[in-house]
PDB file of C-alpha atoms (C1' of nucleotides) in Angstrom:
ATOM      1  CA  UNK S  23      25.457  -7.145 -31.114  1.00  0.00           C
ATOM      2  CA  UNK S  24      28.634  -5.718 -30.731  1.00  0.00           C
ATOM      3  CA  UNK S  25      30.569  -4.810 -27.486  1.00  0.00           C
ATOM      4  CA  UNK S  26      30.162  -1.233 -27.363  1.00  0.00           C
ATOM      5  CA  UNK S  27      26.522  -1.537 -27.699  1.00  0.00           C
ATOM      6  CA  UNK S  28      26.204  -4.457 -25.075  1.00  0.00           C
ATOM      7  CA  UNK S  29      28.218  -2.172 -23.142  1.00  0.00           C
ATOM      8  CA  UNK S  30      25.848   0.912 -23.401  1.00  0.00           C
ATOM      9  CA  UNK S  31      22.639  -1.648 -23.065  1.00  0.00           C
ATOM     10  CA  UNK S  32      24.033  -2.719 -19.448  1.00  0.00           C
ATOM     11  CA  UNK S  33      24.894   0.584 -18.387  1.00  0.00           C
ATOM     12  CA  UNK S  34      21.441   1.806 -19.431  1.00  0.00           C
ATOM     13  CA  UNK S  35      19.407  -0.127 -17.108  1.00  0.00           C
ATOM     14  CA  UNK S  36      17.319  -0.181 -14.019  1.00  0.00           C
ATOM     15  CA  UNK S  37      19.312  -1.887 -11.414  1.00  0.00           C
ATOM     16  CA  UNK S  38      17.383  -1.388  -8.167  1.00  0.00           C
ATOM     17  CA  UNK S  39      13.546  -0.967  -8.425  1.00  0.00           C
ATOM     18  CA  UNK S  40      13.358   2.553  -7.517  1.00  0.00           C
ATOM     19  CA  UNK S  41      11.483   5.459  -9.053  1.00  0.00           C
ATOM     20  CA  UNK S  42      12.409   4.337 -12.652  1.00  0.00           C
ATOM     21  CA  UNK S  43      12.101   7.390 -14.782  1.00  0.00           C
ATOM     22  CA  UNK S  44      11.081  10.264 -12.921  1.00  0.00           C
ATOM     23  CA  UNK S  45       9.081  12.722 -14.620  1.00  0.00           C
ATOM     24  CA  UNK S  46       9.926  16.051 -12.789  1.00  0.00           C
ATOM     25  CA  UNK S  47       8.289  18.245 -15.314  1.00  0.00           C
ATOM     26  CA  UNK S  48       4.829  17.239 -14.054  1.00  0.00           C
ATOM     27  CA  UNK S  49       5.461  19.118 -10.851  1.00  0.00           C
ATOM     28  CA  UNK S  50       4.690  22.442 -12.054  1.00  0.00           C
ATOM     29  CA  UNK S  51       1.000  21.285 -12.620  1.00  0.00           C
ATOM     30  CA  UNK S  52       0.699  20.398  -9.492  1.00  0.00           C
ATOM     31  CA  UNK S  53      -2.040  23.069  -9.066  1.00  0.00           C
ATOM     32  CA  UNK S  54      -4.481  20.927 -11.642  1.00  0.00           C
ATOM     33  CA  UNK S  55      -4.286  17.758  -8.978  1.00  0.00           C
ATOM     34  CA  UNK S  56      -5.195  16.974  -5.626  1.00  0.00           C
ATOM     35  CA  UNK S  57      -2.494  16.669  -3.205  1.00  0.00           C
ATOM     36  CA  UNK S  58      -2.339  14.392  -0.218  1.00  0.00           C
ATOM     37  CA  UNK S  59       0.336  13.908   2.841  1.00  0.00           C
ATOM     38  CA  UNK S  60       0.538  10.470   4.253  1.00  0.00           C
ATOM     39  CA  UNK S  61       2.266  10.083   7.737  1.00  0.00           C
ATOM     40  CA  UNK S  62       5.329   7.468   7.642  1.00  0.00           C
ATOM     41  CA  UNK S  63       3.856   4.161   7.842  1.00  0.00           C
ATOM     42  CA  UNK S  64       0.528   4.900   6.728  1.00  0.00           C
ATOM     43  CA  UNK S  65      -1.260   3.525   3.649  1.00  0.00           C
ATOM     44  CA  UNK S  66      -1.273   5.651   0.751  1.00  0.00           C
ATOM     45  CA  UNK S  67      -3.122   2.964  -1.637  1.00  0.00           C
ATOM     46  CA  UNK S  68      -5.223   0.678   0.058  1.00  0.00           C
ATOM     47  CA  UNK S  69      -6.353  -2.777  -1.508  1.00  0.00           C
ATOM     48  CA  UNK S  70      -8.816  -2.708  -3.807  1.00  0.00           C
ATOM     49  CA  UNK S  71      -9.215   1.257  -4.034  1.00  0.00           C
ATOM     50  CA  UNK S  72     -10.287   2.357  -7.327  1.00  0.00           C
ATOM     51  CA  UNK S  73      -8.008   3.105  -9.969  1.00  0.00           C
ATOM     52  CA  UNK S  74      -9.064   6.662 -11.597  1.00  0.00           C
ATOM     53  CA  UNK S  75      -5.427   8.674 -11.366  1.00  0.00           C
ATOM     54  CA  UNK S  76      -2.310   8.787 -12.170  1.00  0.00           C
ATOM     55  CA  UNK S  77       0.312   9.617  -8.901  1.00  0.00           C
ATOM     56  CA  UNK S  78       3.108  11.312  -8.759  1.00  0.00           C
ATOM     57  CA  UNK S  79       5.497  11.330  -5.545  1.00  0.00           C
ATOM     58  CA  UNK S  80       6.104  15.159  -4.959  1.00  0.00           C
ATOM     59  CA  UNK S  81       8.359  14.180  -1.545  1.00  0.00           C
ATOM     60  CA  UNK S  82       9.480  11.201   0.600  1.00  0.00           C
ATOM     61  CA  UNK S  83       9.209   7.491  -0.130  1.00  0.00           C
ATOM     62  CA  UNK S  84       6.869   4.895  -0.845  1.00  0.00           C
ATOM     63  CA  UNK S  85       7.192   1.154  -1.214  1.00  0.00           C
ATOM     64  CA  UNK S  86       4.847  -0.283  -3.291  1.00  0.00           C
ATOM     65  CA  UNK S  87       3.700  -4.004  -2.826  1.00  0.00           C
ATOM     66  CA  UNK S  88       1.692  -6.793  -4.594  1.00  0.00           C
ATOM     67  CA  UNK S  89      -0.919  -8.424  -2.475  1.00  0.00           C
ATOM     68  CA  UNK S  90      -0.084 -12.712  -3.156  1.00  0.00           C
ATOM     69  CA  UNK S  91      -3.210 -14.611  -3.285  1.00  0.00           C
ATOM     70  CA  UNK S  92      -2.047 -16.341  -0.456  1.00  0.00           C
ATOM     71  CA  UNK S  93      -2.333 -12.720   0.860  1.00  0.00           C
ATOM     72  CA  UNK S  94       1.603 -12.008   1.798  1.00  0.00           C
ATOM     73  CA  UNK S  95       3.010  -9.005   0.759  1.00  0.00           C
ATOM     74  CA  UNK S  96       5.904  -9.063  -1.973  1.00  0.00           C
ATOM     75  CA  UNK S  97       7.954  -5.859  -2.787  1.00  0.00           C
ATOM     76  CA  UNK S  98       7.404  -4.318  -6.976  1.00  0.00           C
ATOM     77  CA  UNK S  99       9.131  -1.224  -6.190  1.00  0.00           C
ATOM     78  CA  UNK S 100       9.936   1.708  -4.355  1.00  0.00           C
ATOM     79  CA  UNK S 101       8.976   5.189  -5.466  1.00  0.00           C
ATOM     80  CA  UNK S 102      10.909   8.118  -4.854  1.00  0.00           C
ATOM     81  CA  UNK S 103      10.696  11.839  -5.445  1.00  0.00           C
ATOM     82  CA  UNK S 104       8.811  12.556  -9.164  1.00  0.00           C
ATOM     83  CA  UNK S 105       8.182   9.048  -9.524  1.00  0.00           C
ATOM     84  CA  UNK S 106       5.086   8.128 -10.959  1.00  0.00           C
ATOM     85  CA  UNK S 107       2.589   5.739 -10.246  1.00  0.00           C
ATOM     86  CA  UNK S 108      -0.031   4.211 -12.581  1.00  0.00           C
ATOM     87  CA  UNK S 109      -3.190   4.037 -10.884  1.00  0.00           C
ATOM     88  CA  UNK S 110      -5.114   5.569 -14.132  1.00  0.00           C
ATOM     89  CA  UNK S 111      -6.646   2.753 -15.218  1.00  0.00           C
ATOM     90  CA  UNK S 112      -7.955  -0.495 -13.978  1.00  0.00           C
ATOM     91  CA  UNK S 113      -6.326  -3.890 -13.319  1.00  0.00           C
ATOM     92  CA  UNK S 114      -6.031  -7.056 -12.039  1.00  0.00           C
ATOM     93  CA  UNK S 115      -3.395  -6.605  -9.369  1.00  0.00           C
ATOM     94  CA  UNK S 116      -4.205  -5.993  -6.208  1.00  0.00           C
ATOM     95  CA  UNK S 117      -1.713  -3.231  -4.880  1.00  0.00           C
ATOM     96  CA  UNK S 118      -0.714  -1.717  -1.325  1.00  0.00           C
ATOM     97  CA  UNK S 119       1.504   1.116  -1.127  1.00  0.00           C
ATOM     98  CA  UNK S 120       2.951   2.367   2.305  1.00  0.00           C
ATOM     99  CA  UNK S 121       4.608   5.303   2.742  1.00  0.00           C
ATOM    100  CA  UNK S 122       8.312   4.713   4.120  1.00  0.00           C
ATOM    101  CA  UNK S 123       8.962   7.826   4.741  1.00  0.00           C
ATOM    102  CA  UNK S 124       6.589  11.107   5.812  1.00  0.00           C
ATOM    103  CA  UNK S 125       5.511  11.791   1.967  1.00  0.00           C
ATOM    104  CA  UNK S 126       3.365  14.076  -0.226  1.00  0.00           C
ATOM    105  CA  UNK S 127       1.822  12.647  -3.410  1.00  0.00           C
ATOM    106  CA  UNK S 128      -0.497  14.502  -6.555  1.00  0.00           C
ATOM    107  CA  UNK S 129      -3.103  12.550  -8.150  1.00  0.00           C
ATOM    108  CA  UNK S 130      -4.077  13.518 -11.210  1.00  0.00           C
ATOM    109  CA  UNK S 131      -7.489  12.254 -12.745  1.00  0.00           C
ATOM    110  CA  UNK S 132      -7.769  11.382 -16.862  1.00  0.00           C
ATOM    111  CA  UNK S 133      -9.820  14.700 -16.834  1.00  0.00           C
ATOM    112  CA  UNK S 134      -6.297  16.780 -15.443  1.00  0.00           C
ATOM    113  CA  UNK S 135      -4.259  14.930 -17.823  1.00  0.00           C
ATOM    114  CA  UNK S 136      -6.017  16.143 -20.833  1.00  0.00           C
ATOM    115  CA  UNK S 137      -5.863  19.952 -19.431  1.00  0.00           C
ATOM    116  CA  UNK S 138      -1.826  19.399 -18.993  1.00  0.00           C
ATOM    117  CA  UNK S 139      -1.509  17.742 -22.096  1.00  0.00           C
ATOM    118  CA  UNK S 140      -3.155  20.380 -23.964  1.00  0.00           C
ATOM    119  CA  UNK S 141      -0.321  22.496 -22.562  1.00  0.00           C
ATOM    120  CA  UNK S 142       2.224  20.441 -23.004  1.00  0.00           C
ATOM    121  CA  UNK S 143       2.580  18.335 -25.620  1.00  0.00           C
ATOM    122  CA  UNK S 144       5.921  16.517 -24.225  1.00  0.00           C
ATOM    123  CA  UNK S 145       4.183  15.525 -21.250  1.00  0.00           C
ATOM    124  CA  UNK S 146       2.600  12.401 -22.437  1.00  0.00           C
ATOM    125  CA  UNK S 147       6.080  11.237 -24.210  1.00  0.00           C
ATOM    126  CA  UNK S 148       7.635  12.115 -20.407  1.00  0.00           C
ATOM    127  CA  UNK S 149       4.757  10.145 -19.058  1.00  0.00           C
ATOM    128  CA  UNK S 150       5.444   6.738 -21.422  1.00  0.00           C
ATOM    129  CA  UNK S 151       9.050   7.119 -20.991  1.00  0.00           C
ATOM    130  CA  UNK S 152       8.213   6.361 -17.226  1.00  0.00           C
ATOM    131  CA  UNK S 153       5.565   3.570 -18.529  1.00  0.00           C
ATOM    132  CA  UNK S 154       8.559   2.319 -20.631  1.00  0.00           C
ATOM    133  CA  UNK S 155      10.721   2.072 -17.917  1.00  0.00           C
ATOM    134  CA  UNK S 156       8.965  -0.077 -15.231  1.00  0.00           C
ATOM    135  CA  UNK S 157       8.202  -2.487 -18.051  1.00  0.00           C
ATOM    136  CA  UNK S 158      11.823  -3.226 -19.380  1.00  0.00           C
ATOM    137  CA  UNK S 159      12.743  -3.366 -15.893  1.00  0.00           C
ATOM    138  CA  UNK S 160      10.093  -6.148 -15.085  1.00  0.00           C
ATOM    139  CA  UNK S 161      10.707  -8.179 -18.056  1.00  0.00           C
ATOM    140  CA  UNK S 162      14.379  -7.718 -17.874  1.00  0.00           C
ATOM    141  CA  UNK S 163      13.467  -9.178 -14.170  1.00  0.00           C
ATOM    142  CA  UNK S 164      12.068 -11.920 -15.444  1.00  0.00           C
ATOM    143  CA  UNK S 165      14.336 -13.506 -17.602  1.00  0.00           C
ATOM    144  CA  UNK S 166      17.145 -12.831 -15.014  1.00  0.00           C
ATOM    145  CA  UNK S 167      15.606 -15.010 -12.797  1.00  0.00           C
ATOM    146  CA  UNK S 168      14.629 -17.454 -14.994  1.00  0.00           C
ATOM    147  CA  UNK S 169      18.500 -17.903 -16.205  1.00  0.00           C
ATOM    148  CA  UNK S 170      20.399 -17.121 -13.170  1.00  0.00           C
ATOM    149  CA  UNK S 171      20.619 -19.142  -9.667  1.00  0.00           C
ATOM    150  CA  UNK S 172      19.918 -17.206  -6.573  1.00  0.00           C
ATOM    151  CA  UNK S 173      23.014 -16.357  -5.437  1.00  0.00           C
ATOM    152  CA  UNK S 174      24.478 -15.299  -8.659  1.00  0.00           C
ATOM    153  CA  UNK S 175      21.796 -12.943  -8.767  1.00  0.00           C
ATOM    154  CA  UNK S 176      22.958 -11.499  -5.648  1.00  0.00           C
ATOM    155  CA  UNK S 177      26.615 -11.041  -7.280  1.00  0.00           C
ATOM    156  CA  UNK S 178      25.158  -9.551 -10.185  1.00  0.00           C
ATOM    157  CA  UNK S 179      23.025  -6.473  -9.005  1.00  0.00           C
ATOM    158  CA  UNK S 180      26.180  -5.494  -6.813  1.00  0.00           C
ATOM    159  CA  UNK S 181      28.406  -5.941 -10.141  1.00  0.00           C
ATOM    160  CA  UNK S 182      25.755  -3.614 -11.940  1.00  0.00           C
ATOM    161  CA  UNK S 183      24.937  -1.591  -8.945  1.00  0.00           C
ATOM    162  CA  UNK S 184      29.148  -0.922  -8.881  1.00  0.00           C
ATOM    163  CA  UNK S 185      29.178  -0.259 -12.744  1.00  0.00           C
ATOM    164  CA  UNK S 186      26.365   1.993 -12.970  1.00  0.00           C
ATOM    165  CA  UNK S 187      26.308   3.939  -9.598  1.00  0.00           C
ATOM    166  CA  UNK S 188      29.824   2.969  -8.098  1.00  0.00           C
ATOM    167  CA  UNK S 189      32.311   5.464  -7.738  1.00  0.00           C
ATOM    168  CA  UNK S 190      35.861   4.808  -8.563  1.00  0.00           C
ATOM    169  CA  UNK S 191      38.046   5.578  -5.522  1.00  0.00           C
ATOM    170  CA  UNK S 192      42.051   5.071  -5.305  1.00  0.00           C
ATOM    171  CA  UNK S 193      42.248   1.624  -5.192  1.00  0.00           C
ATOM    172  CA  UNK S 194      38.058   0.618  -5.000  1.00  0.00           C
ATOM    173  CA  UNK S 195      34.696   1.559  -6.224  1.00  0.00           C
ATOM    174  CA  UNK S 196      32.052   3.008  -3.772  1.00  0.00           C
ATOM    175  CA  UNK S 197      28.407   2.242  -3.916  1.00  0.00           C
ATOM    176  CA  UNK S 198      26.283   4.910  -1.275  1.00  0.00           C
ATOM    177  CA  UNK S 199      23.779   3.226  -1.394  1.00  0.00           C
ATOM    178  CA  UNK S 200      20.886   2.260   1.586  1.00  0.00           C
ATOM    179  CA  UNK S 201      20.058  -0.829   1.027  1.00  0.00           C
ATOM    180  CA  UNK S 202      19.538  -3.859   3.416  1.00  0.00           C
ATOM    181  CA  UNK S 203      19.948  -7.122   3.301  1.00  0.00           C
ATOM    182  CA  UNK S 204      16.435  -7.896   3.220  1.00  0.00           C
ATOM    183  CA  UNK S 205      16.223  -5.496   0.311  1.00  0.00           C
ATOM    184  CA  UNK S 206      18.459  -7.372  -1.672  1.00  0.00           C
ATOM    185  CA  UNK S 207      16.972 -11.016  -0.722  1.00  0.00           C
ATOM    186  CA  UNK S 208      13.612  -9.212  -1.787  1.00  0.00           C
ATOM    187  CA  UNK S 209      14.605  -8.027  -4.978  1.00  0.00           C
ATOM    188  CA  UNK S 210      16.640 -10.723  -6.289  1.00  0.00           C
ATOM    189  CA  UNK S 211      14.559 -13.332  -5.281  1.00  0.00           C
ATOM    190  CA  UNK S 212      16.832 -14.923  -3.256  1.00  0.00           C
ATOM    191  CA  UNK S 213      16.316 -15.913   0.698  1.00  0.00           C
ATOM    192  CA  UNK S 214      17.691 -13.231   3.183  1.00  0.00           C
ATOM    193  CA  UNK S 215      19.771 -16.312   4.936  1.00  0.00           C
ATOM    194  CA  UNK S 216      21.353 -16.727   1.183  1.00  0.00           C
ATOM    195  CA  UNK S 217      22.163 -12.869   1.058  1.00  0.00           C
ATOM    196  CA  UNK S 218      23.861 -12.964   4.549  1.00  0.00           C
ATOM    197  CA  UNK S 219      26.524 -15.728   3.677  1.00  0.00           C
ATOM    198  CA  UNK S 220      27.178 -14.643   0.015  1.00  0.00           C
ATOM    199  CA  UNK S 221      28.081 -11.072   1.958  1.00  0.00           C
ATOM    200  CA  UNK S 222      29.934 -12.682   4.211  1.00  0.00           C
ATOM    201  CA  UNK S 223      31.480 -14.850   1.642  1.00  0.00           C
ATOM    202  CA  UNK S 224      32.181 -11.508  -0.443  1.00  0.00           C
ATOM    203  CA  UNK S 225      34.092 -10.288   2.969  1.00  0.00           C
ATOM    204  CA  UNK S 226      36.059 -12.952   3.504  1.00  0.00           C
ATOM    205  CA  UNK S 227      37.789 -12.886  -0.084  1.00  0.00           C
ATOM    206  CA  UNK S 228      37.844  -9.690   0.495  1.00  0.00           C
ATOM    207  CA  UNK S 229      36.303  -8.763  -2.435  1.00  0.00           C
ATOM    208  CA  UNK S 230      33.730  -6.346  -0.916  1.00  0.00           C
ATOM    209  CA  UNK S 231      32.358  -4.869   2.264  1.00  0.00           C
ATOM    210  CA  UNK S 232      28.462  -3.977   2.527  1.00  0.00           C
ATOM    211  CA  UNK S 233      27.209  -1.796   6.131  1.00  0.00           C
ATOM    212  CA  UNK S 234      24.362   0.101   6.589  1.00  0.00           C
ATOM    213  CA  UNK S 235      24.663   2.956   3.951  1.00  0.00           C
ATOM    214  CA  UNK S 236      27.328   1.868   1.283  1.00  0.00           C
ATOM    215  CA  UNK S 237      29.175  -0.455  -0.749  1.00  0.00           C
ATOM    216  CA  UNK S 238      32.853  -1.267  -1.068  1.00  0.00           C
ATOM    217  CA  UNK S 239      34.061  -2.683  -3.719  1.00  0.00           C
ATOM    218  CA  UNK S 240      37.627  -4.011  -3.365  1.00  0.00           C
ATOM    219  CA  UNK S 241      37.596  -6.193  -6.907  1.00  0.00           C
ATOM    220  CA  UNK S 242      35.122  -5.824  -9.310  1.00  0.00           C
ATOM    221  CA  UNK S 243      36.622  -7.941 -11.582  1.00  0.00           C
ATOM    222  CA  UNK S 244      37.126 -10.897  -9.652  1.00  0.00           C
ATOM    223  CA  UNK S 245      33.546 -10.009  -8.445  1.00  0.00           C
ATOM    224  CA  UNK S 246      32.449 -10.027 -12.428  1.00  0.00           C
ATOM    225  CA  UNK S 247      34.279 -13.505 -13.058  1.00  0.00           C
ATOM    226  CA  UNK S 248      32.291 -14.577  -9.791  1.00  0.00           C
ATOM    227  CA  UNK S 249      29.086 -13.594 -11.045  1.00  0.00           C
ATOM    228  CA  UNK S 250      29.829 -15.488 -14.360  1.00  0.00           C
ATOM    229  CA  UNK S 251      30.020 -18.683 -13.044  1.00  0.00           C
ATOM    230  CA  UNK S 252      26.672 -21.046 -12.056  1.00  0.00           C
ATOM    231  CA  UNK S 253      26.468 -20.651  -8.313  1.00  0.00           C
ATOM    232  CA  UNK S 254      28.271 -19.293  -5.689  1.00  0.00           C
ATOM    233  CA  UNK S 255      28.008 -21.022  -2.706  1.00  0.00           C
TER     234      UNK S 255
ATOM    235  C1'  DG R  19      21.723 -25.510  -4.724  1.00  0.00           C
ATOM    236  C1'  DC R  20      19.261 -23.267  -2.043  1.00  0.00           C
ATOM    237  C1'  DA R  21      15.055 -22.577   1.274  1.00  0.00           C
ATOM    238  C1'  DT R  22      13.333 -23.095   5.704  1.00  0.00           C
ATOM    239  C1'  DT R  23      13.532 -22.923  10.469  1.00  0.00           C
ATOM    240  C1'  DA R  24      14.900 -21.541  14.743  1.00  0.00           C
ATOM    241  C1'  DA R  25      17.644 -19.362  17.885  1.00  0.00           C
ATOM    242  C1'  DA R  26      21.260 -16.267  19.086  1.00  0.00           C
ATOM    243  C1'  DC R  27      23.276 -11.847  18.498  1.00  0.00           C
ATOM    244  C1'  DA R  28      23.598  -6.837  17.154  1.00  0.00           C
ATOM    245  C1'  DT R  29      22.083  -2.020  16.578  1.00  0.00           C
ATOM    246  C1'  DG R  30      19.561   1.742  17.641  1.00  0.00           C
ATOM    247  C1'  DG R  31      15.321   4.591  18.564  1.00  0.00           C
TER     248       DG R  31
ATOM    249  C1'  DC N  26      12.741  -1.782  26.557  1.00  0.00           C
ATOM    250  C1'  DC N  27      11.114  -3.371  21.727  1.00  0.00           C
ATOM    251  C1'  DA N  28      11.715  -3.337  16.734  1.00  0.00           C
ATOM    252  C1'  DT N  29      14.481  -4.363  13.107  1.00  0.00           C
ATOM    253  C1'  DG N  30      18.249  -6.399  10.968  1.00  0.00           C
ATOM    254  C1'  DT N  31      22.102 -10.015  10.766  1.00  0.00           C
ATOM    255  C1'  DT N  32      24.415 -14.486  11.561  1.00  0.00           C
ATOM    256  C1'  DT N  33      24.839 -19.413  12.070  1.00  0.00           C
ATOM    257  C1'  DA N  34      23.782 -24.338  11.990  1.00  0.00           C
ATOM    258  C1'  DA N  35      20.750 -27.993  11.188  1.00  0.00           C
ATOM    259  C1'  DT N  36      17.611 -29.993   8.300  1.00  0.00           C
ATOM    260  C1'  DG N  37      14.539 -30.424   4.172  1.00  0.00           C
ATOM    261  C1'  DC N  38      13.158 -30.259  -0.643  1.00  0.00           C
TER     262       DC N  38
END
DNA sequence: GCATTAAACATGG
DNA sequence: CCATGTTTAATGC
């Protein structure tokens, strides 16, 4: 592999679980499906409803969780705006998906997909695209946590969070990004406690500065060379 | 090397 | 006020 392709591979990925690969273009058939509002808060899949459409977020937010057989909640992902959700065929997983925000969704049943794909013939391609998505994110997941220690995995979504979304000002790179510390302990699989002091650690060296709706990154490189070594703690 | 626990503190609707 | 999020230290695995 050479550099310039590693290069492109790690600026090509999913960093945060959120919304994937949107698939706008299924808005304007919005007419074919049956929409639905859910109040902040409220469920928008229950546990163990049937699976018989295929969802797409038309506005606000939705967190979507696994159900743990020991019956506690774990994050998979957030959807936003034109993000899809695959609830067309049956599985194994027992899903509950809350809306985080006041939000409007479309399901569309196999029957609807066949009338849109009739007129389309991109759709589907749009549609795996989005499939394609989720799944290199989750097995990209899974090997990252099987070869990196907690807290490195902390240092490394903000390294790829900064490299992909980050914003190069004068003399740092800017992250606007809303995400909480809990977020981060929930999607790196590390403990909350763990996120707070590797922050805190971060501030102190004064290599970056996290509040409530950005990121400030004062050294990336010193935070890449961080995020290369074993642990950080 | 980090999770767990608990308890204190902080922010804001 | 309460809910939610953050910090810190002690202890455990």
């Amino acid at each position: 592999m050479t550099m310039s392709y590693r290069r492109k591979m790690d600026n090509c990925g999913v960093v945060i679980p959120d919304s994937f690969y949107p698939v706008d273009s299924l808005r304007q058939y919005v007419h074919l499906g049956t929409v639905k509002n859910y109040a902040k808060n409220s469920s928008v899949i229950i546990p163990g409803e049937p699976t018989n459409a295929l969802i797409i977020v038309l506005e606000g937010r939705i967190r979507i969780n696994l159900i743990s057989d020991d019956g506690r909640e774990v994050l998979l992902y957030f959807a936003g705006k034109n993000c899809l959700l695959g609830r067309l065929f049956p599985t194994e997983d027992n899903i509950h998906a809350v809306a985080i925000e006041n939000s409007t969704i479309c399901r569309f049943t196999k029957d609807n997909l066949k009338e849109i794909f009739r007129d389309n013939e991109e759709m589907p391609f749009d549609i795996l695209k989005n499939y394609l998505a989720k799944a290199s994110y989750f097995m990209r997941q899974v090997a990252e946590i099987n070869s990196y220690n907690p807290t490195i995995r902390i240092l490394r979504l903000i390294y790829r969070l900064c490299v992909l979304h980050g914003k190069q000002l004068e003399n740092a790179h800017e992250i606007v990004i809303k995400l909480s510390q809990a977020n981060i302990a929930e999607i790196t699989g590390a403990h909350y406690v763990t996120v707070s002091r590797v922050l805190n650690c971060l501030k102190k060296e004064k290599i970056l500065n996290k509040n409530k709706d950005k990121i400030i990154v004062y050294d990336l490189e010193k935070l890449k060379l961080l995020s290369e070594q074993s642990t950080y703690y």
